Short mmCIF file of C-alpha atoms and ligand atoms in Angstrom, two decimals:
data_model
loop_
_atom_site.label_atom_id
_atom_site.label_comp_id
_atom_site.label_asym_id
_atom_site.label_seq_id
_atom_site.Cartn_x
_atom_site.Cartn_y
_atom_site.Cartn_z
CA MET W 22 34.65 16.84 92.48
CA PRO W 23 31.17 16.99 90.95
CA TYR W 24 30.97 15.14 87.66
CA GLN W 25 29.61 18.03 85.60
CA GLU W 26 32.36 20.34 86.80
CA GLU W 27 34.92 17.86 85.54
CA HIS W 28 33.25 17.80 82.14
CA PRO W 29 32.00 21.34 81.49
CA TRP W 30 31.00 20.48 77.94
CA LEU W 31 28.19 18.33 79.34
CA VAL W 32 26.29 21.55 79.93
CA THR W 33 27.51 23.63 77.01
CA GLY W 34 26.42 21.49 74.08
CA VAL W 35 29.35 20.46 71.94
CA HIS W 36 27.67 19.00 68.91
CA GLY W 37 29.64 21.34 66.72
CA GLY W 38 28.70 24.91 67.40
CA SER W 39 25.61 26.46 66.05
CA SER W 40 22.72 25.25 64.15
CA VAL W 41 22.17 27.85 61.57
CA ALA W 42 21.22 31.18 63.03
CA ILE W 43 24.03 32.99 61.26
CA LEU W 44 24.74 30.59 58.45
CA GLN W 45 23.26 30.73 55.02
CA ALA W 46 19.89 29.05 54.72
CA PRO W 47 20.05 25.30 54.12
CA GLU W 48 20.20 24.65 50.44
CA ASN W 49 17.09 22.75 49.49
CA GLY W 50 17.76 19.42 47.90
CA TRP W 51 21.45 19.55 48.74
CA PRO W 52 21.72 15.90 49.89
CA ALA W 53 20.30 14.51 46.66
CA GLY W 54 22.34 16.92 44.55
CA ALA W 55 25.55 16.11 46.39
CA GLU W 56 24.96 12.37 46.04
CA ARG W 57 24.40 12.80 42.31
CA ARG W 58 27.56 14.87 41.88
CA ILE W 59 29.60 12.22 43.70
CA ARG W 60 28.17 9.45 41.52
CA GLU W 61 29.13 11.44 38.43
CA ARG W 62 32.57 12.38 39.69
CA PRO W 63 33.73 10.69 42.93
CA ALA W 64 36.37 13.38 43.59
CA ALA W 65 33.47 15.80 44.21
CA ILE W 66 33.19 14.30 47.68
CA HIS W 67 36.10 16.49 48.82
CA LYS W 68 34.03 19.58 48.05
CA GLU W 69 30.70 18.23 49.31
CA PHE W 70 31.88 16.62 52.56
CA PRO W 71 32.78 19.89 54.36
CA LEU W 72 29.51 21.51 53.21
CA ALA W 73 27.22 19.11 55.04
CA GLY W 74 26.99 21.25 58.19
CA GLN W 75 26.15 24.39 56.26
CA ALA W 76 23.61 22.54 54.12
CA VAL W 77 21.64 20.50 56.66
CA GLY W 78 22.59 22.08 60.02
CA ARG W 79 24.47 20.56 62.92
CA VAL W 80 21.87 19.71 65.51
CA PRO W 81 21.72 16.33 67.23
CA VAL W 82 19.46 13.74 65.63
CA GLN W 83 17.64 13.21 68.94
CA PRO W 84 18.14 16.43 70.90
CA GLU W 85 15.81 15.51 73.78
CA THR W 86 17.47 12.24 74.77
CA ASP W 87 20.92 12.95 73.34
CA PRO W 88 21.60 16.71 73.53
CA GLN W 89 25.30 16.37 72.64
CA GLY W 90 24.69 14.03 69.72
CA LEU W 91 27.08 11.49 71.23
CA VAL W 92 24.76 8.52 70.91
CA PHE W 93 22.84 9.04 67.70
CA GLY W 94 25.10 11.65 66.12
CA THR W 95 24.04 14.85 64.43
CA VAL W 96 22.15 15.59 61.23
CA ASP W 97 25.39 16.48 59.45
CA ASP W 98 26.88 13.14 60.59
CA GLN W 99 23.95 11.44 58.88
CA ALA W 100 24.34 13.47 55.72
CA ARG W 101 28.05 12.62 55.56
CA ALA W 102 27.30 8.94 56.10
CA ARG W 103 25.03 9.02 53.05
CA LEU W 104 27.79 10.61 50.97
CA LEU W 105 30.26 7.93 52.07
CA ALA W 106 27.78 5.16 51.30
CA VAL W 107 27.47 6.55 47.76
CA LEU W 108 31.24 6.80 47.44
CA ALA W 109 31.55 3.15 48.48
CA GLU W 110 29.14 2.21 45.70
CA VAL W 111 31.05 4.00 42.96
CA LEU W 112 34.70 3.43 43.93
CA PRO W 113 36.55 0.09 43.85
CA ALA W 114 38.42 -1.23 46.88
CA GLY W 115 41.73 0.54 47.25
CA ALA W 116 40.60 3.80 45.68
CA LEU W 117 37.80 4.00 48.23
CA GLU W 118 40.17 3.68 51.18
CA THR W 119 42.52 6.32 49.74
CA GLU W 120 39.70 8.85 49.53
CA VAL W 121 38.18 7.99 52.91
CA GLU W 122 41.54 8.36 54.59
CA ARG W 123 42.05 11.76 52.96
CA LEU W 124 38.61 12.89 54.11
CA TYR W 125 39.49 11.96 57.66
CA ARG W 126 43.06 13.27 57.75
CA HIS W 127 42.12 16.57 56.09
CA GLY W 128 38.86 16.88 57.97
CA ASP W 129 37.88 19.20 60.79
CA ASP W 130 36.37 17.78 63.95
CA ALA W 131 32.92 17.35 62.40
CA GLU W 132 34.22 15.72 59.21
CA ARG W 133 36.34 13.27 61.20
CA ARG W 134 33.32 12.42 63.31
CA GLY W 135 31.33 11.87 60.14
CA VAL W 136 33.89 9.40 58.81
CA LEU W 137 34.05 7.49 62.11
CA ARG W 138 30.28 7.18 62.32
CA ALA W 139 30.05 5.87 58.76
CA LEU W 140 32.74 3.17 59.04
CA SER W 141 30.22 0.40 59.51
CA LEU W 142 28.69 1.25 56.12
CA LEU W 143 31.93 0.60 54.25
CA PRO W 144 32.90 -2.74 52.68
CA ASP W 145 35.33 -5.28 54.16
CA SER W 146 38.19 -3.78 52.18
CA SER W 147 38.00 -0.76 54.50
CA VAL W 148 38.36 -2.62 57.79
CA ARG W 149 42.09 -2.11 58.13
CA LEU W 150 41.79 1.63 57.53
CA GLY W 151 38.79 1.74 59.84
CA LEU W 152 40.82 0.24 62.67
CA GLU W 153 43.52 2.88 62.18
CA LEU W 154 41.01 5.71 62.20
CA VAL W 155 39.21 4.39 65.27
CA ALA W 156 42.55 4.16 67.07
CA ASP W 157 43.23 7.76 66.04
CA GLY W 158 39.83 8.91 67.29
CA LEU W 159 40.34 7.16 70.62
CA ARG W 160 43.71 8.89 71.10
CA THR W 161 42.03 12.32 71.06
CA ASN W 162 40.42 14.00 74.03
CA ASP W 163 37.37 15.14 72.10
CA PRO W 164 34.28 13.34 73.46
CA ARG W 165 32.50 13.57 70.12
CA LEU W 166 35.29 11.73 68.34
CA ILE W 167 35.63 9.19 71.13
CA ALA W 168 31.90 8.51 71.05
CA ALA W 169 31.88 8.23 67.26
CA ALA W 170 34.82 5.82 67.39
CA MET W 171 32.98 3.43 69.71
CA GLY W 172 30.06 2.80 67.36
CA PRO W 173 29.05 -0.40 65.52
CA PHE W 174 32.33 -0.64 63.60
CA ALA W 175 34.31 -0.80 66.86
CA ALA W 176 31.87 -3.31 68.32
CA GLU W 177 32.41 -5.56 65.34
CA HIS W 178 36.13 -5.17 64.68
CA LEU W 179 38.15 -3.98 67.70
CA ASP W 180 39.90 -6.71 69.61
CA GLN W 181 38.83 -7.13 73.20
CA ALA W 182 41.78 -5.29 74.79
CA GLN W 183 41.37 -2.22 72.53
CA TRP W 184 37.64 -2.26 73.00
CA ARG W 185 37.93 -2.26 76.80
CA GLN W 186 40.37 0.64 76.61
CA GLY W 187 37.83 2.47 74.47
CA VAL W 188 35.08 1.96 77.05
CA VAL W 189 37.28 3.17 79.88
CA LYS W 190 38.29 6.16 77.75
CA CYS W 191 34.60 7.01 77.46
CA LEU W 192 34.28 6.91 81.25
CA PHE W 193 37.27 9.25 81.58
CA ALA W 194 36.07 11.66 78.93
CA GLY W 195 32.52 11.82 80.26
CA VAL W 196 31.07 10.10 77.20
CA THR W 197 27.90 8.24 78.09
CA LEU W 198 28.22 4.49 77.67
CA SER W 199 25.00 4.56 75.62
CA ALA W 200 27.34 5.66 72.85
CA VAL W 201 29.18 2.32 72.97
CA ALA W 202 27.63 -0.12 70.52
CA ASP W 203 26.95 -3.65 71.82
CA LEU W 204 28.11 -2.69 75.30
CA VAL W 205 26.37 -5.51 77.09
CA ALA W 206 27.29 -8.21 74.59
CA ARG W 207 31.00 -7.38 74.70
CA THR W 208 31.42 -6.61 78.39
CA ASP W 209 33.59 -9.14 80.17
CA SER W 210 34.93 -9.68 83.65
CA GLU W 211 38.18 -7.83 82.86
CA LEU W 212 36.29 -4.67 81.90
CA LEU W 213 34.33 -4.90 85.13
CA ARG W 214 37.56 -5.23 87.09
CA MET W 215 38.85 -2.09 85.37
CA ALA W 216 35.60 -0.32 86.22
CA ARG W 217 35.84 -1.33 89.87
CA ASP W 218 39.44 -0.08 90.07
CA LEU W 219 38.41 3.21 88.47
CA ALA W 220 35.56 3.62 90.96
CA GLU W 221 37.93 2.96 93.82
CA GLU W 222 40.36 5.58 92.54
CA ARG W 223 37.55 8.12 92.24
CA ARG W 224 36.27 7.46 95.71
CA ALA W 225 39.78 7.82 97.12
CA ALA W 226 40.09 11.18 95.37
CA GLY W 227 36.69 12.35 96.57
CA ARG W 228 35.37 12.56 93.03
CA GLU W 229 31.85 11.75 91.99
CA ILE W 230 31.13 8.35 90.43
CA SER W 231 29.33 9.00 87.17
CA PRO W 232 25.95 7.39 86.54
CA ASP W 233 27.48 5.41 83.69
CA LEU W 234 30.25 3.99 85.81
CA ARG W 235 27.73 3.13 88.47
CA ALA W 236 25.55 1.35 85.91
CA LEU W 237 28.55 -0.59 84.65
CA LEU W 238 29.43 -1.62 88.18
CA GLY W 239 25.85 -2.77 88.55
CA MET W 240 26.49 -5.28 85.81
CA THR W 241 29.06 -6.99 88.03
CA VAL W 242 26.34 -8.93 89.76
CA LEU W 243 24.93 -10.25 86.50
CA MET W 244 28.33 -10.92 85.04
CA ALA W 245 29.67 -12.90 87.97
CA LEU W 246 29.31 -16.15 86.05
CA VAL W 247 30.65 -14.87 82.73
CA PRO W 248 34.07 -16.29 81.82
CA PRO W 249 36.88 -13.91 80.81
CA ARG W 250 37.53 -13.37 77.10
CA ALA W 251 40.82 -13.95 75.34
CA GLU W 252 42.64 -10.76 74.30
CA ASP W 253 42.17 -11.51 70.60
CA ASP W 254 38.51 -12.48 70.90
CA ARG W 255 36.51 -10.16 68.67
CA ARG W 256 32.96 -11.13 69.57
CA MET A 19 23.87 43.99 92.42
CA ARG A 20 25.69 41.81 89.99
CA PHE A 21 29.38 42.36 89.49
CA PHE A 22 29.04 42.29 85.72
CA ASP A 23 26.13 43.31 83.60
CA PRO A 24 25.70 41.24 80.48
CA MET A 25 27.91 42.57 77.71
CA ARG A 26 28.06 40.41 74.62
CA ILE A 27 31.58 40.29 73.27
CA PHE A 28 33.09 38.83 70.11
CA ASP A 29 36.90 39.05 70.10
CA PRO A 30 37.69 39.14 66.38
CA HIS A 31 41.43 38.48 66.79
CA ILE A 32 42.87 36.35 69.58
CA HIS A 33 45.35 33.45 69.60
CA MET A 34 43.71 31.06 72.05
CA THR A 35 46.16 28.26 71.26
CA SER A 36 48.57 30.18 73.50
CA ARG A 37 46.09 30.75 76.32
CA THR A 38 44.95 28.69 79.29
CA THR A 39 41.57 27.36 80.34
CA ASP A 40 41.54 30.03 83.08
CA ASP A 41 41.59 32.61 80.31
CA TYR A 42 38.60 30.94 78.66
CA ARG A 43 36.77 30.98 81.99
CA ASN A 44 37.54 34.63 82.69
CA MET A 45 36.61 35.63 79.15
CA HIS A 46 33.26 33.90 79.46
CA ALA A 47 32.67 35.57 82.83
CA VAL A 48 32.95 39.06 81.33
CA GLY A 49 30.76 38.22 78.33
CA VAL A 50 33.02 36.86 75.59
CA ARG A 51 30.88 34.40 73.64
CA ALA A 52 32.73 34.16 70.32
CA VAL A 53 36.27 34.49 69.04
CA VAL A 54 38.18 34.37 65.79
CA GLU A 55 41.67 32.91 66.02
CA PRO A 56 43.81 33.98 63.06
CA ALA A 57 46.54 31.63 61.93
CA PHE A 58 49.84 33.26 62.80
CA TRP A 59 53.42 32.79 63.90
CA LEU A 60 53.98 30.64 67.00
CA GLY A 61 57.05 32.46 68.28
CA GLN A 62 59.24 29.50 67.37
CA PRO A 63 59.77 29.26 63.59
CA ARG A 64 58.19 26.35 61.77
CA THR A 65 60.41 24.41 59.41
CA GLY A 66 58.00 22.58 57.14
CA LEU A 67 54.56 21.94 55.77
CA SER A 68 53.32 19.47 58.36
CA SER A 69 53.88 21.88 61.26
CA PHE A 70 51.47 24.21 59.47
CA THR A 71 48.83 21.60 58.73
CA ASP A 72 48.97 20.28 62.29
CA TYR A 73 48.45 23.86 63.49
CA PHE A 74 45.58 24.51 61.08
CA ASP A 75 44.01 21.18 62.07
CA SER A 76 44.17 22.17 65.72
CA LEU A 77 42.41 25.47 64.90
CA ILE A 78 39.49 23.63 63.30
CA GLY A 79 39.54 20.74 65.77
CA TRP A 80 40.95 20.73 69.25
CA GLU A 81 40.92 24.47 69.92
CA ARG A 82 37.32 24.71 68.76
CA PHE A 83 36.38 21.99 71.21
CA ARG A 84 38.38 23.56 74.03
CA ALA A 85 36.52 26.83 73.52
CA SER A 86 33.13 25.10 73.39
CA GLN A 87 33.79 23.64 76.84
CA PHE A 88 33.61 27.18 78.17
CA GLY A 89 30.60 28.28 76.18
CA ILE A 90 32.62 30.18 73.57
CA SER A 91 32.20 29.74 69.81
CA HIS A 92 35.60 29.45 68.14
CA ASN A 93 36.19 30.33 64.48
CA CYS A 94 39.49 30.86 62.72
CA THR A 95 41.25 32.34 59.73
CA ILE A 96 43.80 30.36 57.71
CA ALA A 97 46.92 31.63 55.90
CA LEU A 98 50.67 31.65 55.61
CA ASN A 99 51.71 34.52 57.90
CA PRO A 100 53.98 37.32 56.59
CA LYS A 101 56.93 36.46 58.80
CA GLU A 102 57.16 32.85 57.65
CA ALA A 103 56.42 33.75 54.05
CA ASN A 104 60.14 34.59 54.00
CA ASP A 105 61.19 31.00 54.71
CA PRO A 106 61.34 28.91 51.51
CA ARG A 107 60.68 25.74 53.54
CA CYS A 108 57.25 27.14 54.50
CA VAL A 109 56.03 28.57 51.23
CA GLU A 110 54.62 25.27 49.96
CA VAL A 111 51.86 25.68 52.54
CA LEU A 112 50.21 28.01 50.00
CA ASP A 113 49.34 24.94 47.93
CA VAL A 114 47.32 23.28 50.70
CA LEU A 115 45.37 26.38 51.80
CA PRO A 116 42.42 25.73 49.45
CA ARG A 117 41.76 22.51 51.34
CA TYR A 118 40.83 24.61 54.38
CA LEU A 119 39.08 27.58 52.85
CA GLY A 120 35.73 25.87 52.27
CA LYS A 121 35.38 24.56 55.80
CA ASP A 122 32.92 25.52 58.51
CA GLY A 123 34.36 28.01 60.94
CA VAL A 124 37.08 29.18 58.53
CA VAL A 125 35.84 32.75 58.25
CA ALA A 126 38.65 34.56 56.41
CA VAL A 127 42.06 34.33 54.82
CA GLY A 128 44.54 35.74 57.34
CA GLU A 129 46.69 37.00 58.83
CA ILE A 130 48.39 38.05 55.64
CA GLY A 131 50.27 41.25 54.81
CA TYR A 132 53.71 42.60 55.60
CA ASP A 133 56.27 42.04 58.31
CA SER A 134 59.53 43.36 56.83
CA MET A 135 58.12 44.24 53.39
CA THR A 136 60.28 41.80 51.44
CA ARG A 137 59.78 40.45 47.94
CA ALA A 138 58.72 37.06 49.34
CA GLU A 139 56.10 38.75 51.51
CA ASP A 140 54.80 40.57 48.45
CA GLU A 141 54.31 37.32 46.58
CA ALA A 142 52.58 35.50 49.42
CA PHE A 143 50.34 38.52 50.09
CA VAL A 144 49.21 38.86 46.47
CA ARG A 145 48.67 35.15 46.03
CA GLN A 146 46.58 34.86 49.18
CA LEU A 147 44.48 37.90 48.32
CA ALA A 148 43.68 36.13 45.06
CA LEU A 149 42.75 32.97 46.97
CA ALA A 150 40.37 34.96 49.14
CA VAL A 151 38.68 36.51 46.11
CA GLU A 152 38.42 33.10 44.48
CA HIS A 153 36.83 31.52 47.57
CA GLY A 154 34.59 34.48 48.38
CA LEU A 155 36.21 34.93 51.78
CA PRO A 156 36.99 38.11 53.73
CA VAL A 157 40.63 38.97 54.41
CA LEU A 158 42.38 39.77 57.67
CA VAL A 159 45.43 41.92 56.99
CA HIS A 160 48.20 42.33 59.54
CA THR A 161 50.06 45.65 59.37
CA PRO A 162 53.73 45.70 60.31
CA HIS A 163 54.81 46.96 63.71
CA ARG A 164 57.99 48.55 62.32
CA ASP A 165 57.73 51.28 59.69
CA LYS A 166 53.99 51.19 60.29
CA LYS A 167 52.85 54.12 58.20
CA ALA A 168 54.72 53.14 55.03
CA GLY A 169 53.69 49.52 55.60
CA ALA A 170 50.01 50.42 55.88
CA ALA A 171 50.15 52.56 52.75
CA ARG A 172 51.78 49.82 50.72
CA THR A 173 49.28 47.31 52.16
CA LEU A 174 46.38 49.39 50.90
CA ASP A 175 47.96 49.68 47.43
CA VAL A 176 48.27 45.92 47.16
CA VAL A 177 44.70 45.40 48.37
CA ARG A 178 43.44 47.91 45.79
CA GLU A 179 45.29 46.18 42.97
CA SER A 180 43.99 42.74 44.01
CA GLY A 181 40.43 43.67 43.10
CA ALA A 182 39.18 42.53 46.54
CA ASP A 183 36.06 44.31 47.77
CA PRO A 184 37.32 46.77 50.45
CA GLY A 185 34.21 45.91 52.46
CA ALA A 186 35.58 42.37 52.79
CA VAL A 187 39.02 43.48 53.99
CA LEU A 188 39.95 44.13 57.62
CA VAL A 189 43.22 46.00 58.15
CA ASP A 190 44.40 45.31 61.68
CA HIS A 191 46.75 46.66 64.37
CA LEU A 192 46.00 50.27 63.45
CA ASN A 193 46.73 53.40 65.48
CA GLU A 194 46.06 57.14 65.21
CA VAL A 195 48.59 57.44 62.40
CA THR A 196 47.40 54.62 60.18
CA ALA A 197 43.66 54.83 60.83
CA PRO A 198 42.83 57.76 58.50
CA MET A 199 44.13 56.18 55.30
CA VAL A 200 42.35 52.89 56.05
CA ALA A 201 39.13 54.76 56.79
CA ASP A 202 39.44 56.44 53.37
CA SER A 203 40.06 53.12 51.62
CA GLY A 204 36.68 51.64 52.54
CA CYS A 205 38.33 48.72 54.35
CA TRP A 206 37.37 47.78 57.91
CA LEU A 207 39.53 49.18 60.71
CA GLY A 208 40.95 46.81 63.31
CA PHE A 209 42.49 47.97 66.59
CA SER A 210 44.45 45.70 68.91
CA ILE A 211 44.42 46.80 72.53
CA TYR A 212 47.55 45.88 74.43
CA PRO A 213 48.49 46.13 78.13
CA ASP A 214 51.29 48.62 77.48
CA THR A 215 53.11 50.64 74.82
CA LYS A 216 50.70 50.20 71.91
CA MET A 217 47.00 51.10 71.63
CA ASP A 218 45.16 51.24 74.97
CA GLU A 219 41.43 51.40 75.76
CA HIS A 220 41.35 55.14 76.37
CA ARG A 221 43.01 55.99 73.08
CA MET A 222 40.55 53.55 71.51
CA VAL A 223 37.61 55.47 72.96
CA ALA A 224 39.02 58.70 71.55
CA LEU A 225 39.26 57.08 68.12
CA LEU A 226 35.68 55.84 68.36
CA LYS A 227 34.56 59.39 69.15
CA GLU A 228 36.36 60.58 66.04
CA TYR A 229 35.37 57.83 63.60
CA GLY A 230 32.07 56.56 65.01
CA THR A 231 31.27 52.87 65.39
CA ALA A 232 30.83 51.79 61.76
CA ARG A 233 33.41 49.46 60.18
CA ILE A 234 35.48 49.34 63.38
CA LEU A 235 36.61 46.18 65.14
CA VAL A 236 38.38 46.02 68.48
CA ASN A 237 40.41 43.00 69.56
CA SER A 238 42.83 41.89 72.27
CA ALA A 239 45.19 40.15 69.82
CA ALA A 240 46.19 38.17 72.92
CA ASP A 241 48.82 35.55 72.21
CA TRP A 242 51.98 34.17 73.82
CA GLY A 243 53.42 37.63 74.39
CA ARG A 244 52.41 40.29 76.92
CA SER A 245 48.73 40.67 76.25
CA ASP A 246 45.37 40.56 78.00
CA PRO A 247 42.40 38.53 76.71
CA LEU A 248 39.98 40.78 78.63
CA LYS A 249 40.95 43.96 76.76
CA THR A 250 37.78 43.88 74.67
CA TYR A 251 35.76 44.01 77.86
CA ARG A 252 37.86 46.92 79.15
CA VAL A 253 37.12 48.83 75.96
CA GLY A 254 33.41 48.21 76.53
CA GLN A 255 33.71 49.60 80.05
CA ALA A 256 35.71 52.59 78.87
CA MET A 257 33.14 53.29 76.16
CA LEU A 258 30.28 53.28 78.68
CA ALA A 259 32.27 55.52 81.02
CA ALA A 260 32.78 57.95 78.15
CA GLY A 261 29.05 58.13 77.44
CA PHE A 262 28.58 55.61 74.64
CA THR A 263 25.29 53.74 74.90
CA PRO A 264 25.11 49.97 75.52
CA ALA A 265 23.80 49.62 71.97
CA GLU A 266 26.89 51.35 70.60
CA VAL A 267 29.10 49.10 72.69
CA ASP A 268 27.24 46.13 71.26
CA THR A 269 27.77 47.40 67.73
CA VAL A 270 31.53 47.56 68.19
CA LEU A 271 32.04 44.49 70.36
CA TRP A 272 29.50 42.15 68.81
CA GLN A 273 27.60 43.22 65.74
CA ASN A 274 30.55 44.50 63.71
CA PRO A 275 32.58 41.29 64.00
CA VAL A 276 29.48 39.24 63.22
CA ASP A 277 28.75 41.38 60.14
CA PHE A 278 32.31 41.22 58.90
CA TYR A 279 32.99 37.52 59.36
CA SER A 280 29.52 36.31 58.37
CA ARG A 281 30.37 37.47 54.84
CA SER A 282 32.25 34.16 54.63
CA GLY A 283 29.06 32.13 55.04
CA HIS A 284 31.11 29.92 57.41
CA LEU A 285 30.72 31.76 60.72
CA MET A 286 29.60 29.44 63.52
CA LEU A 287 27.87 30.97 66.51
CA ASP A 288 26.07 29.13 69.23
CA GLU A 289 22.33 29.45 68.84
CA ASP A 290 21.88 30.51 72.45
CA ILE A 291 24.15 33.50 71.94
CA SER A 292 22.20 34.75 68.98
CA ALA A 293 19.05 34.31 71.04
CA ASP A 294 20.70 36.40 73.75
CA ALA A 295 20.75 39.25 71.27
CA GLU A 296 17.91 41.09 72.93
CA VAL A 297 19.40 40.81 76.38
CA VAL A 298 22.05 43.21 75.30
CA SER A 299 19.87 46.22 74.91
CA PHE A 300 19.96 46.37 78.70
CA ALA A 301 19.10 49.68 80.21
CA GLY A 302 21.04 51.66 82.75
CA ASN A 303 24.72 51.84 83.30
CA SER A 304 25.33 49.65 86.31
CA VAL A 305 28.40 48.35 84.52
CA LEU A 306 30.01 51.60 85.50
CA ARG A 307 29.37 50.96 89.15
CA GLY A 308 29.89 47.23 88.82
CA GLY A 309 33.60 47.35 88.30
CA SER A 310 34.40 49.78 91.07
ZN1 LIG M 411 47.58 38.13 65.55
#
């Protein structure tokens, strides 16, 4: 089966619906205003966080090379990351995690994506929560959440077994492996074995091998001398 | 000759959660590019708050993504529905509604209104109308299927007392009997086209001849019951066959829903669709031949 037919969203653009044709005009100066309001009263983030898409639009940061916003995210992802960075400055450990978790659990798809993409900006006290949220994102079937979950935070903190599962999930969901942070540095012989098995399955089923899977298989040659990693090895 | 001419369709009331990906594909094929999915009853009663929030979360998450895979923009309305307003285990959902009402793609409070016209339904209806006014959102009002005329009249009384702008209120599931009083109220008129028994596309065309195209929305209300997600398209065909112009069809099937729901400031439409706007003023009536 052709790859694009298996993943129709690859041609429909799933970065979160529209830019702004129908929406109210972006509010000038919203990012600065929102950051100020959160500094003054941290609870304001629950009002500001959902507004990011309406205020700055929802287009991918690099539409030419990344039309779905899976690799570099979208402009509203960036705006939400700034809000979370401010929140992390003004709230102590503990309180910060409570609010971040609420933002994620009560968030729509775009808000959840925004939290996942900002995890690497949060302090060490947020790592445990971050791991839970990444696991949640990787359990979904939404490529935008899967891609956001496999960013720098995952590269730094997921254990090797979870991280491999995340990469394979990307291959299944049609998420380009360019979205996986530190792909080359963390790839090990076990991941390549999984990739080979997946390719074999696809060939047997007469399905197309995606360019990303092919590229990963291409690493086999280079990785032949790389020793396997222990399951709990994080780097 | 193409089988279908481009007809741009916005189904303003359809429960896609209960539909398959084949439905999405067929809808896209006949021109459906946007939908609004009102929060409603799932057939099986819910017993607590988290079943509601999981459902709401799927309307603003997974279902939106599912629709986008087929080139359809998915928006929703959020509310405690009239039927479940009668279950005390569900009423606490009213307290979490504000969390959803500011979000992108949440374009109205709804479906609210009456099912059996109980005291509990009264309270939930009034409280949610107030929430809509407070959040500056339009309202989607469901009218009861039993005792329809009395139900519609009482609905309009409650709406009037709430202070909501009638221009921001859509009263749905109307028929020949209930349409006149809603038309007089200044509210928008919603008609659900069903495969049998209730309103069909030919009766709809007759109503459009009588009332014109302003303030009228047509939907399939397709859900888990006997229903047809292509009914909006059939109405478009029936309108053309009856001599309405393509521009008039576009007013009813696209522009009216856009006008009504964009009052929320939260309506999300794909940019490409809006750019397609001009395509719609297509000339000729090959749609008439296309289907036969
Ligand atoms: Zn309904």
